[in-house]
Amino acid sequence: MSVETETRPSRAPLLEPTHRTHHRHRSRIGALSLVFFGWVVPLLRVSWRKQLGEEDLLPLWWRDDVERNARRGADLWEQRRGAFRHIFWQTCGGQFLLGGVYRILSDACSLGQPLLLRSFLSDFVQDPSAPWWLGAAYGAALVACSFFAALFDVAGHFIGSRQAVRTETILKTLMFNKALRLSAASRGAFGVGDVLTRMSVDVQRVSDLIPWLHYSYSPFLMLGVALSMLVTQVRLALVF
């Protein structure tokens, strides 16, 4: 008597459909749409017609997938116990540096506006023989600086929000795994409320801080550049 065994098809990796869906969605998005956030327009049109459901939401970038980051964070924690900075650098290092570049570019565009205005006053306003196109060029440059300052600021904050999602996913996974390994005595000492607070409130506070990390040093850079520009303009009169 032969027993037939049911052969189940090999299941595809869990992350592969998300990766494919992401690339199919990204294939319909151009470079300008990514820069100006035009990919949100279809979602806004759907929300205008009806209430949004889960099926209407856009797929996550595959690098922001919750299950992928949870597994990767747990694996990295097993390799480097007690060093969350290494996990953060492995998962968000490149995006964190890119967000810093956007922050510096936004500040540079903001600082470029008074310089352009000073040149506009000296080269165009105070010179009656200056051609009209020079004033138009300065005006266009001022508008461009203002536009790109806002654009780089929003892009940097958007990247920081993506890092916050990854960080929140990894921290909650690590806290959940730690809660499963607690002994009965440790659970009695901490209490359920303390564990839930650490997994929800504390993790949320850390993830909310991520998009604003670059603002911790950005004002000091702008202050240093502004003071150097001031010293260049007034020379020793600032000292006396």
Coordinates of C-alpha atoms in Angstrom, one line a residue:
M1 CA 0.0 0.0 0.0
S2 CA 1.6 3.2 -1.1
V3 CA 1.1 6.4 0.8
E4 CA 0.9 9.5 -1.3
T5 CA 2.7 12.4 0.2
E6 CA 1.4 15.8 -0.5
T7 CA 4.1 17.9 -2.0
R8 CA 3.8 21.5 -1.0
P9 CA 5.3 24.1 -3.3
S10 CA 8.2 25.9 -1.9
R11 CA 7.1 29.1 -0.4
A12 CA 8.8 32.2 -1.7
P13 CA 10.8 34.4 0.7
L14 CA 8.6 36.6 2.8
L15 CA 10.3 39.8 1.6
E16 CA 10.2 39.0 -2.1
P17 CA 6.6 40.1 -2.9
T18 CA 7.2 43.4 -1.1
H19 CA 10.4 43.9 -3.0
R20 CA 8.6 43.1 -6.4
T21 CA 5.6 45.3 -5.5
H22 CA 7.9 48.1 -4.5
H23 CA 9.8 48.0 -7.8
R24 CA 6.5 47.8 -9.8
H25 CA 5.3 50.9 -8.0
R26 CA 8.7 52.7 -8.3
S27 CA 8.7 51.9 -12.1
R28 CA 5.7 54.3 -12.5
I29 CA 7.4 57.1 -10.5
G30 CA 9.7 59.5 -12.2
A31 CA 12.6 61.4 -10.7
L32 CA 10.6 64.7 -10.6
S33 CA 7.8 62.9 -8.8
L34 CA 10.3 61.7 -6.1
V35 CA 11.7 65.2 -5.7
F36 CA 8.4 67.0 -5.5
F37 CA 6.4 64.2 -3.8
G38 CA 4.2 63.9 -6.8
W39 CA 3.7 60.1 -6.0
V40 CA 1.3 61.2 -3.2
V41 CA -1.2 62.8 -5.7
P42 CA -3.0 59.5 -6.6
L43 CA -3.4 58.8 -2.9
L44 CA -4.9 62.2 -2.4
R45 CA -7.3 61.7 -5.3
V46 CA -8.5 58.4 -3.8
S47 CA -9.0 60.0 -0.4
W48 CA -11.1 62.8 -2.0
R49 CA -13.5 60.1 -3.4
K50 CA -13.8 57.8 -0.4
Q51 CA -12.3 57.0 3.0
L52 CA -8.9 55.4 2.7
G53 CA -8.5 51.7 3.4
E54 CA -5.5 49.5 3.8
E55 CA -5.7 48.4 0.2
D56 CA -5.5 52.0 -1.0
L57 CA -2.2 52.7 0.8
L58 CA 1.0 52.8 -1.2
P59 CA 3.5 49.9 -0.5
L60 CA 6.4 50.7 1.7
W61 CA 9.9 50.9 0.3
W62 CA 11.3 47.4 0.7
R63 CA 14.1 48.7 2.9
D64 CA 11.4 50.0 5.3
D65 CA 9.5 46.7 5.5
V66 CA 8.6 46.0 9.1
E67 CA 9.4 42.2 9.0
R68 CA 12.7 42.7 7.2
N69 CA 13.9 45.3 9.7
A70 CA 12.7 43.3 12.7
R71 CA 14.6 40.3 11.6
R72 CA 17.7 42.2 10.7
G73 CA 17.7 44.1 13.9
A74 CA 17.3 40.9 15.9
D75 CA 20.2 39.3 14.0
L76 CA 22.5 42.3 14.5
W77 CA 21.6 42.4 18.2
E78 CA 22.7 38.8 18.6
Q79 CA 26.0 39.6 16.9
R80 CA 26.7 42.8 18.9
R81 CA 24.9 42.7 22.2
G82 CA 24.7 46.0 24.1
A83 CA 25.7 48.2 21.1
F84 CA 22.6 49.7 19.5
R85 CA 24.6 52.4 17.8
H86 CA 26.1 49.6 15.6
I87 CA 22.6 48.4 14.7
F88 CA 21.5 51.9 13.9
W89 CA 24.5 52.5 11.7
Q90 CA 24.0 49.2 9.8
T91 CA 20.4 49.9 9.2
C92 CA 20.2 53.7 8.8
G93 CA 23.8 54.8 8.4
G94 CA 23.6 55.8 4.7
Q95 CA 20.2 57.5 5.0
F96 CA 21.4 59.3 8.1
L97 CA 24.4 60.8 6.3
L98 CA 22.2 61.7 3.3
G99 CA 19.8 63.5 5.7
G100 CA 22.8 65.4 7.1
V101 CA 23.8 66.4 3.6
Y102 CA 20.3 67.7 2.9
R103 CA 20.3 69.7 6.1
I104 CA 23.6 71.4 5.2
L105 CA 22.4 72.1 1.7
S106 CA 19.2 73.7 3.1
D107 CA 21.2 75.8 5.5
A108 CA 23.6 76.8 2.7
C109 CA 20.7 78.0 0.5
S110 CA 19.3 80.0 3.4
L111 CA 22.7 81.7 4.0
G112 CA 23.1 82.3 0.3
Q113 CA 20.0 84.6 0.2
P114 CA 21.5 87.6 2.1
L115 CA 24.7 87.3 0.0
L116 CA 22.7 87.4 -3.2
L117 CA 20.6 90.4 -1.8
R118 CA 23.8 92.3 -1.0
S119 CA 25.2 91.7 -4.5
F120 CA 21.9 92.7 -6.0
L121 CA 21.9 96.0 -4.1
S122 CA 25.5 96.8 -5.0
D123 CA 25.6 95.6 -8.6
F124 CA 22.1 96.5 -9.8
V125 CA 20.3 98.9 -7.6
Q126 CA 23.3 101.3 -7.1
D127 CA 24.4 101.0 -10.7
P128 CA 22.0 102.9 -13.0
S129 CA 23.8 101.5 -16.1
A130 CA 23.2 97.8 -15.1
P131 CA 21.2 95.9 -17.7
W132 CA 17.7 94.7 -16.8
W133 CA 18.6 91.0 -17.2
L134 CA 21.0 91.3 -14.3
G135 CA 18.2 92.2 -11.9
A136 CA 16.1 89.4 -13.3
A137 CA 19.0 86.9 -12.8
Y138 CA 19.4 88.0 -9.2
G139 CA 15.7 87.7 -8.6
A140 CA 15.6 84.2 -10.1
A141 CA 18.6 83.2 -8.0
L142 CA 16.9 84.5 -4.8
V143 CA 13.7 82.5 -5.7
A144 CA 15.8 79.4 -6.5
C145 CA 17.6 79.7 -3.1
S146 CA 14.4 80.0 -1.2
F147 CA 12.8 77.1 -3.1
F148 CA 15.8 74.7 -2.7
A149 CA 16.1 75.6 0.9
A150 CA 12.6 74.4 1.6
L151 CA 13.0 71.4 -0.7
F152 CA 16.1 70.1 1.0
D153 CA 14.5 70.7 4.4
V154 CA 11.4 68.7 3.5
A155 CA 13.5 65.9 1.9
G156 CA 15.8 65.6 4.9
H157 CA 12.9 65.5 7.3
F158 CA 11.2 62.8 5.1
I159 CA 14.4 60.7 5.2
G160 CA 14.5 61.2 9.0
S161 CA 10.9 59.9 9.3
R162 CA 11.9 56.7 7.4
Q163 CA 14.8 56.2 9.8
A164 CA 12.3 56.7 12.7
V165 CA 10.1 53.9 11.4
R166 CA 13.1 51.5 11.1
T167 CA 14.3 52.5 14.6
E168 CA 10.9 52.0 16.1
T169 CA 10.5 48.6 14.5
I170 CA 13.9 47.4 15.7
L171 CA 13.5 48.7 19.2
K172 CA 10.1 47.2 19.7
T173 CA 11.3 43.9 18.4
L174 CA 14.3 43.9 20.8
M175 CA 12.1 44.9 23.7
F176 CA 9.5 42.2 22.8
N177 CA 12.2 39.5 22.6
K178 CA 13.6 40.6 25.9
A179 CA 10.2 40.5 27.5
L180 CA 9.8 36.9 26.4
R181 CA 13.1 35.9 28.0
L182 CA 12.4 37.5 31.4
S183 CA 12.2 35.1 34.3
A184 CA 9.2 35.0 36.6
A185 CA 11.1 36.9 39.3
S186 CA 12.1 39.7 36.8
R187 CA 8.5 40.0 35.6
G188 CA 7.3 40.4 39.2
A189 CA 9.9 43.0 39.9
F190 CA 9.2 45.1 36.8
G191 CA 5.5 44.6 36.4
V192 CA 3.5 44.5 33.2
G193 CA 2.9 48.2 33.1
D194 CA 6.6 49.0 33.2
V195 CA 7.3 46.6 30.4
L196 CA 4.5 48.0 28.3
T197 CA 5.6 51.6 29.0
R198 CA 9.1 50.8 27.8
M199 CA 7.8 49.1 24.6
S200 CA 5.4 51.8 23.7
V201 CA 6.1 55.2 25.2
D202 CA 9.9 55.1 25.6
V203 CA 10.4 53.6 22.1
Q204 CA 8.1 56.2 20.6
R205 CA 10.2 59.0 22.3
V206 CA 13.4 57.7 20.8
S207 CA 11.9 57.3 17.3
D208 CA 10.4 60.8 17.4
L209 CA 13.9 62.2 18.2
I210 CA 15.5 60.6 15.0
P211 CA 14.2 63.1 12.4
W212 CA 15.5 66.1 14.5
L213 CA 19.0 64.8 15.2
H214 CA 20.5 67.0 12.5
Y215 CA 19.0 70.1 14.0
S216 CA 21.2 69.6 17.1
Y217 CA 24.3 70.8 15.3
S218 CA 22.8 72.8 12.3
P219 CA 22.2 76.0 14.3
F220 CA 25.8 76.1 15.5
L221 CA 27.1 75.7 12.0
M222 CA 24.9 78.5 10.7
L223 CA 25.9 80.7 13.7
G224 CA 29.6 80.1 12.9
V225 CA 29.2 80.9 9.3
A226 CA 27.2 84.0 10.0
L227 CA 29.8 85.3 12.5
S228 CA 32.6 84.6 10.0
M229 CA 30.6 86.6 7.4
L230 CA 30.1 89.4 9.9
V231 CA 33.8 89.6 10.8
T232 CA 34.6 89.6 7.1
Q233 CA 32.3 92.6 6.5
V234 CA 33.2 94.8 9.4
R235 CA 36.7 93.6 10.1
L236 CA 38.1 94.9 13.4
A237 CA 35.2 97.2 14.0
L238 CA 33.3 94.3 15.5
V239 CA 36.1 93.9 18.2
F240 CA 36.2 97.6 19.1

